Tab-separated table of C-alpha atoms in Angstrom:
chain	number	residue	atom	x	y	z
A	1	MET	CA	99.223	87.296	115.698
A	2	LEU	CA	102.173	87.490	113.586
A	3	LYS	CA	101.618	84.225	111.817
A	4	GLU	CA	98.341	85.139	110.672
A	5	LYS	CA	99.826	88.412	109.403
A	6	ILE	CA	102.446	86.554	107.463
A	7	VAL	CA	99.901	83.992	106.005
A	8	LYS	CA	97.802	86.870	104.733
A	9	GLU	CA	100.750	88.420	102.883
A	10	ILE	CA	101.784	85.123	101.489
A	11	ARG	CA	98.187	84.393	100.125
A	12	LYS	CA	98.275	87.821	98.490
A	13	LYS	CA	101.682	87.352	96.771
A	14	GLY	CA	102.132	83.587	96.481
A	15	PHE	CA	105.268	83.520	98.777
A	16	ILE	CA	107.509	86.011	100.597
A	17	THR	CA	111.302	86.134	100.278
A	18	PHE	CA	113.246	85.002	103.212
A	19	ASP	CA	114.547	88.591	103.961
A	20	ARG	CA	110.998	89.723	104.148
A	21	PHE	CA	110.234	86.991	106.550
A	22	VAL	CA	113.091	87.912	108.769
A	23	GLU	CA	112.027	91.455	108.607
A	24	LEU	CA	108.532	90.728	109.899
A	25	CYS	CA	109.678	88.230	112.469
A	26	LEU	CA	112.291	90.615	114.017
A	27	TYR	CA	110.935	94.045	113.353
A	28	ASP	CA	107.041	93.991	113.041
A	29	LYS	CA	105.875	96.885	115.200
A	30	GLU	CA	103.312	94.861	117.162
A	31	PHE	CA	104.802	91.286	117.105
A	32	GLY	CA	108.472	91.513	116.157
A	33	TYR	CA	110.970	89.707	118.270
A	34	TYR	CA	113.219	92.765	118.844
A	35	THR	CA	110.627	95.230	119.141
A	36	LYS	CA	108.296	93.446	121.721
A	37	LYS	CA	110.689	91.197	123.378
A	38	ARG	CA	114.125	92.597	123.840
A	39	VAL	CA	113.012	95.666	125.639
A	40	ARG	CA	113.541	94.300	129.147
A	41	THR	CA	116.813	94.823	131.024
A	42	SER	CA	117.021	91.350	132.454
A	43	LEU	CA	119.689	88.854	131.186
A	44	GLY	CA	119.499	85.448	129.920
A	45	GLU	CA	116.687	85.476	127.296
A	46	ASP	CA	117.438	83.747	123.910
A	47	PHE	CA	120.952	84.877	123.847
A	48	VAL	CA	123.321	87.028	125.804
A	49	THR	CA	125.536	89.658	124.225
A	50	ALA	CA	129.216	90.530	125.390
A	51	PRO	CA	128.379	93.665	127.226
A	52	GLU	CA	125.766	91.697	129.280
A	53	VAL	CA	128.553	89.027	130.273
A	54	SER	CA	130.965	91.420	131.790
A	55	GLU	CA	131.686	95.111	132.170
A	56	SER	CA	135.206	94.392	131.275
A	57	PHE	CA	134.032	94.171	127.552
A	58	GLY	CA	132.876	97.837	127.428
A	59	LYS	CA	135.643	99.145	129.636
A	60	THR	CA	138.296	97.537	127.289
A	61	ILE	CA	136.715	99.135	124.270
A	62	ALA	CA	136.409	102.445	126.033
A	63	SER	CA	140.230	102.331	126.768
A	64	TYR	CA	140.989	101.559	123.068
A	65	LEU	CA	138.664	104.298	121.801
A	66	ARG	CA	140.467	106.837	124.149
A	67	GLU	CA	143.914	105.818	122.694
A	68	ARG	CA	142.577	106.078	119.007
A	69	ALA	CA	140.932	109.412	119.672
A	70	ILE	CA	144.336	110.841	121.007
A	71	GLU	CA	146.206	109.271	118.114
A	72	LEU	CA	143.936	110.711	115.483
A	73	SER	CA	143.083	113.951	117.287
A	74	LEU	CA	139.394	113.090	117.423
A	75	PRO	CA	136.846	114.530	119.775
A	76	LEU	CA	135.312	111.986	122.132
A	77	LYS	CA	131.935	112.122	120.430
A	78	ILE	CA	130.639	108.597	120.113
A	79	LEU	CA	127.641	107.052	118.117
A	80	GLU	CA	126.720	103.480	119.169
A	81	LEU	CA	124.718	101.740	116.437
A	82	GLY	CA	122.169	99.284	117.773
A	83	GLY	CA	122.534	99.854	121.510
A	84	GLY	CA	120.150	97.051	122.603
A	85	LYS	CA	119.602	97.194	126.227
A	86	GLY	CA	122.279	99.970	126.901
A	87	PHE	CA	124.863	97.868	128.722
A	88	LEU	CA	127.741	98.848	126.319
A	89	ALA	CA	126.718	102.507	126.398
A	90	LYS	CA	126.668	102.538	130.299
A	91	ASP	CA	130.161	101.027	130.535
A	92	ILE	CA	131.744	103.249	127.976
A	93	VAL	CA	130.222	106.385	129.304
A	94	GLU	CA	131.193	105.640	132.935
A	95	THR	CA	134.842	104.801	131.786
A	96	LEU	CA	135.319	107.637	129.227
A	97	ASN	CA	132.940	110.456	130.285
A	98	PRO	CA	132.768	111.393	126.506
A	99	GLU	CA	131.822	114.744	125.188
A	100	SER	CA	128.709	113.166	123.779
A	101	TYR	CA	127.354	109.617	123.523
A	102	THR	CA	124.401	108.915	121.061
A	103	VAL	CA	122.712	105.528	120.778
A	104	LEU	CA	120.912	104.530	117.682
A	105	GLU	CA	118.199	101.976	118.541
A	106	VAL	CA	114.629	101.270	117.370
A	107	ARG	CA	113.550	100.286	120.824
A	108	GLU	CA	112.734	102.505	123.785
A	109	LYS	CA	115.589	103.892	125.903
A	110	PRO	CA	115.957	102.014	129.340
A	111	GLU	CA	114.838	104.190	132.146
A	112	TRP	CA	118.046	103.536	134.218
A	113	LEU	CA	120.390	104.573	131.474
A	114	LYS	CA	121.774	108.025	132.060
A	115	GLY	CA	124.182	110.409	130.171
A	116	VAL	CA	123.270	109.252	126.625
A	117	ASN	CA	121.096	110.606	123.785
A	118	TRP	CA	118.714	108.067	122.278
A	119	VAL	CA	117.587	108.113	118.607
A	120	LYS	CA	115.621	105.879	116.419
A	121	SER	CA	116.964	106.924	113.018
A	122	LEU	CA	120.267	108.194	111.557
A	123	LYS	CA	118.304	111.199	110.182
A	124	GLU	CA	118.166	112.405	113.901
A	125	VAL	CA	122.030	112.421	113.964
A	126	GLU	CA	123.956	115.512	113.045
A	127	PRO	CA	127.146	115.205	111.093
A	128	PHE	CA	130.099	114.865	113.394
A	129	GLU	CA	133.776	113.883	113.901
A	130	GLY	CA	134.388	111.152	116.363
A	131	ILE	CA	133.840	107.435	116.741
A	132	VAL	CA	131.224	104.931	115.671
A	133	VAL	CA	131.023	101.624	117.496
A	134	SER	CA	128.548	98.676	117.430
A	135	ASN	CA	128.175	95.141	118.790
A	136	GLU	CA	126.158	92.498	116.968
A	137	LEU	CA	124.495	95.015	114.652
A	138	PHE	CA	125.153	93.769	111.225
A	139	ASP	CA	123.870	90.166	111.848
A	140	ALA	CA	120.565	91.810	112.872
A	141	PHE	CA	119.650	92.997	109.437
A	142	PRO	CA	117.313	90.974	107.214
A	143	PHE	CA	119.052	88.412	104.926
A	144	LYS	CA	118.262	86.241	101.971
A	145	ARG	CA	119.340	82.526	101.865
A	146	ILE	CA	120.857	81.579	98.634
A	147	ARG	CA	121.505	77.981	97.714
A	148	LYS	CA	123.155	76.320	94.741
A	149	ILE	CA	120.955	73.602	93.358
A	150	LYS	CA	121.896	71.598	90.258
A	151	GLY	CA	124.250	74.420	89.353
A	152	GLU	CA	121.599	77.275	89.774
A	153	LEU	CA	121.400	79.790	92.405
A	154	ARG	CA	118.025	79.699	94.149
A	155	GLU	CA	116.720	81.659	96.995
A	156	VAL	CA	114.697	80.387	99.907
A	157	VAL	CA	111.224	81.662	100.171
A	158	VAL	CA	108.307	81.085	102.648
A	159	LYS	CA	105.018	79.666	101.453
A	160	GLU	CA	101.849	78.415	103.206
A	161	LYS	CA	99.440	75.592	102.950
A	162	ASN	CA	96.350	75.451	105.165
A	163	GLY	CA	97.684	78.071	107.421
A	164	GLU	CA	101.011	76.320	108.027
A	165	LEU	CA	104.359	77.759	106.678
A	166	TYR	CA	107.052	75.883	104.915
A	167	GLU	CA	110.218	76.560	102.867
A	168	ASP	CA	110.571	76.475	99.152
A	169	THR	CA	113.032	77.882	96.579
A	170	VAL	CA	112.736	80.035	93.424
A	171	PRO	CA	115.461	81.225	91.069
A	172	PHE	CA	117.690	83.962	92.397
A	173	ARG	CA	118.149	86.719	89.771
A	174	GLY	CA	120.941	88.641	91.660
A	175	LYS	CA	124.517	88.112	92.445
A	176	ILE	CA	126.220	87.013	95.613
A	177	PRO	CA	129.677	88.284	96.713
A	178	CYS	CA	130.961	84.775	97.765
A	179	ARG	CA	131.431	81.727	95.675
A	180	ILE	CA	129.456	78.550	96.851
A	181	GLU	CA	129.528	74.977	95.775
A	182	GLU	CA	126.631	72.632	94.957
A	183	GLY	CA	124.374	72.026	97.970
A	184	GLU	CA	125.871	75.061	99.854
A	185	GLU	CA	123.941	77.988	101.196
A	186	TYR	CA	125.070	81.647	101.529
A	187	CYS	CA	123.247	84.323	103.576
A	188	LEU	CA	123.106	87.641	101.795
A	189	PHE	CA	122.227	90.461	104.183
A	190	VAL	CA	119.935	93.252	102.783
A	191	GLY	CA	120.360	96.894	103.606
A	192	TRP	CA	123.877	97.120	104.535
A	193	GLU	CA	125.084	99.265	101.759
A	194	GLU	CA	122.257	101.759	102.136
A	195	PHE	CA	122.836	102.060	105.743
A	196	LEU	CA	126.642	102.544	105.360
A	197	ARG	CA	126.085	105.169	102.839
A	198	GLU	CA	123.831	107.145	105.156
A	199	LEU	CA	126.262	106.616	108.018
A	200	SER	CA	129.185	107.882	105.907
A	201	GLY	CA	127.212	111.135	105.493
A	202	LYS	CA	127.133	111.514	109.236
A	203	LEU	CA	130.621	110.586	110.116
A	204	LYS	CA	132.819	113.308	108.526
A	205	ARG	CA	136.089	111.916	110.078
A	206	GLY	CA	136.764	109.322	112.602
A	207	VAL	CA	136.881	105.656	113.468
A	208	PHE	CA	134.395	102.880	112.808
A	209	LEU	CA	134.471	99.732	115.147
A	210	THR	CA	132.165	96.745	114.999
A	211	PHE	CA	132.051	93.435	116.762
A	212	ASP	CA	130.044	90.514	115.278
A	213	TYR	CA	130.261	86.757	114.772
A	214	GLY	CA	131.247	85.530	111.376
A	215	GLY	CA	134.437	85.537	109.315
A	216	LYS	CA	135.806	85.937	105.877
A	217	CYS	CA	133.891	84.743	102.799
A	218	ILE	CA	135.796	81.370	102.723
A	219	GLU	CA	135.017	80.779	106.505
A	220	VAL	CA	131.207	81.495	106.163
A	221	ALA	CA	130.460	80.102	102.747
A	222	GLY	CA	129.098	76.489	102.905
A	223	ARG	CA	128.783	76.540	106.687
A	224	LYS	CA	125.387	76.425	108.366
A	225	SER	CA	125.237	80.203	108.524
A	226	PHE	CA	121.570	80.607	109.348
A	227	ARG	CA	120.536	79.904	112.896
A	228	ALA	CA	117.244	80.330	114.905
A	229	PHE	CA	117.289	80.596	118.763
A	230	ARG	CA	114.287	80.272	121.002
A	231	LYS	CA	114.452	79.925	124.855
A	232	ASN	CA	118.275	79.754	124.762
A	233	ARG	CA	118.301	76.833	122.433
A	234	LEU	CA	119.164	76.433	118.705
A	235	ILE	CA	115.956	75.190	117.028
A	236	GLU	CA	115.111	73.830	113.686
A	237	ASN	CA	111.385	74.349	113.422
A	238	TYR	CA	111.595	78.180	113.357
A	239	LEU	CA	108.538	78.539	111.202
A	240	LYS	CA	106.415	77.457	114.041
A	241	TYR	CA	107.358	80.468	116.214
A	242	PRO	CA	107.344	83.640	114.024
A	243	GLY	CA	108.173	86.668	116.339
A	244	GLU	CA	109.230	84.366	119.052
A	245	THR	CA	112.518	83.318	117.705
A	246	ASP	CA	115.717	85.165	116.926
A	247	LEU	CA	116.807	84.679	113.350
A	248	THR	CA	120.426	85.355	112.631
A	249	ALA	CA	123.311	84.351	110.320
A	250	LEU	CA	127.090	84.727	110.147
A	251	VAL	CA	128.522	88.028	108.915
A	252	ASP	CA	130.727	87.823	105.799
A	253	PHE	CA	133.296	90.425	106.719
A	254	ASP	CA	134.836	90.233	103.285
A	255	TYR	CA	131.568	91.544	101.934
A	256	LEU	CA	131.206	94.182	104.892
A	257	SER	CA	134.594	95.492	104.134
A	258	LEU	CA	133.946	95.833	100.449
A	259	LEU	CA	130.866	97.901	101.208
A	260	LEU	CA	132.669	100.107	103.764
A	261	GLU	CA	135.282	100.822	101.157
A	262	LYS	CA	132.686	101.579	98.603
A	263	THR	CA	130.877	104.079	100.911
A	264	GLY	CA	134.062	106.120	101.743
A	265	PHE	CA	135.678	104.230	104.712
A	266	THR	CA	139.102	102.720	104.707
A	267	VAL	CA	139.301	99.335	106.300
A	268	GLU	CA	142.176	99.155	108.730
A	269	LYS	CA	142.084	95.530	110.231
A	270	LEU	CA	139.994	92.469	111.049
A	271	THR	CA	141.071	90.600	114.262
A	272	PRO	CA	139.475	87.913	116.531
A	273	GLN	CA	137.680	89.294	119.489
A	274	SER	CA	139.945	87.381	121.751
A	275	SER	CA	143.084	89.076	120.359
A	276	PHE	CA	141.575	92.520	120.419
A	277	LEU	CA	140.573	92.186	124.143
A	278	LEU	CA	143.942	90.738	125.231
A	279	GLU	CA	146.003	93.303	123.222
A	280	ASN	CA	144.028	96.162	124.871
A	281	GLY	CA	144.404	94.981	128.392
A	282	ILE	CA	141.142	93.284	129.454
A	283	GLU	CA	142.763	91.946	132.530
A	284	LYS	CA	142.919	95.496	133.983
A	285	PHE	CA	139.085	95.546	133.937
A	286	ILE	CA	138.168	92.147	135.218
A	287	GLU	CA	136.453	92.365	138.576
A	288	PRO	CA	137.157	89.999	141.585
A	289	GLY	CA	135.344	86.717	140.744
A	290	GLY	CA	134.871	87.757	137.224
A	291	ALA	CA	137.283	85.123	135.638
A	292	PRO	CA	134.578	82.835	134.288
A	293	GLN	CA	132.869	85.759	132.369
A	294	ALA	CA	136.236	86.879	131.035
A	295	LEU	CA	136.842	83.442	129.740
A	296	MET	CA	133.594	83.394	128.023
A	297	LEU	CA	134.516	86.564	126.238
A	298	LEU	CA	137.965	85.303	125.415
A	299	VAL	CA	137.345	81.698	124.565
A	300	ASP	CA	133.659	81.022	123.586
A	301	MET	CA	132.865	84.420	122.056
A	302	GLY	CA	136.430	85.354	121.453
A	303	ARG	CA	136.750	82.674	118.758
A	304	LYS	CA	133.536	83.152	117.043
A	305	PHE	CA	133.503	86.867	117.087
A	306	LYS	CA	135.608	89.360	114.858
A	307	VAL	CA	136.433	93.054	115.412
A	308	LEU	CA	136.547	95.156	112.220
A	309	GLU	CA	138.138	98.623	112.348
A	310	ALA	CA	137.742	101.305	109.552
A	311	THR	CA	138.603	104.947	109.497
A	312	ARG	CA	137.052	107.833	107.520
A	313	ALA	CA	139.135	110.866	106.417
A	314	ARG	CA	137.608	114.336	105.971
A	315	SER	CA	136.340	114.787	102.527
A	316	ARG	CA	138.269	117.449	100.498
């Protein structure tokens, strides 16, 4: 079991950092939450993503991508990052009929999904001009939890006693991109910059569009950013269920924007998901009887989620 694996690593090192704990819980090859659980195509597990709520989400995105491709004279070659169960890919492919559609996803390709390429590493992607799209990708990276305690930045670590896991803190030697006050906590995602740098080597010219929950630095700092979900419920005792719980945090879009600019992209705009969907005609894609699902996209998710768009010009 994963808990035994974690305990063994802690006993060897004294503790593990929280980002390492998240990495094991979500992506361990045998017991990780994403690798073993989210491979089914059924809905309603511990959370539901926007493409699972309604086809109108993917179709609205597809319509927008068509307009941007025409505007920027881009080929309809699309790379989706973190394709999950494949619902977004299905809706975009059926709406756009693109020249090519590639999904980057560590899990196996659903058998029912047709018309897409499926890769598990960016190394498998050839350099291209086109579009990169993702939904709830950046919140799925491992992250550190940094707290300010008595004026000092300390990071949460996981320790064990008699086989039981518990939180502790140790001094944090790095820097965080957002100011926090005494007693507040900031979730610092690990691996974003390296991933974006590799991505920039693949997208020679085009559009980058990502959807995720979070906000600007001032909006996420000090809030309860870290959350754990199990059986469709927010739980506190996440240490009891490693590998059985989704661990996530709010995305700091100021930090993500900074890293995009640093890796060769130009950030164009950050908008609420609700505004993006309404401005791009979601009402045209709502099926009869689909109003409740559309309201979920526009009101519940629409207020919590943001849409970040960036572009990349051809290098001289």
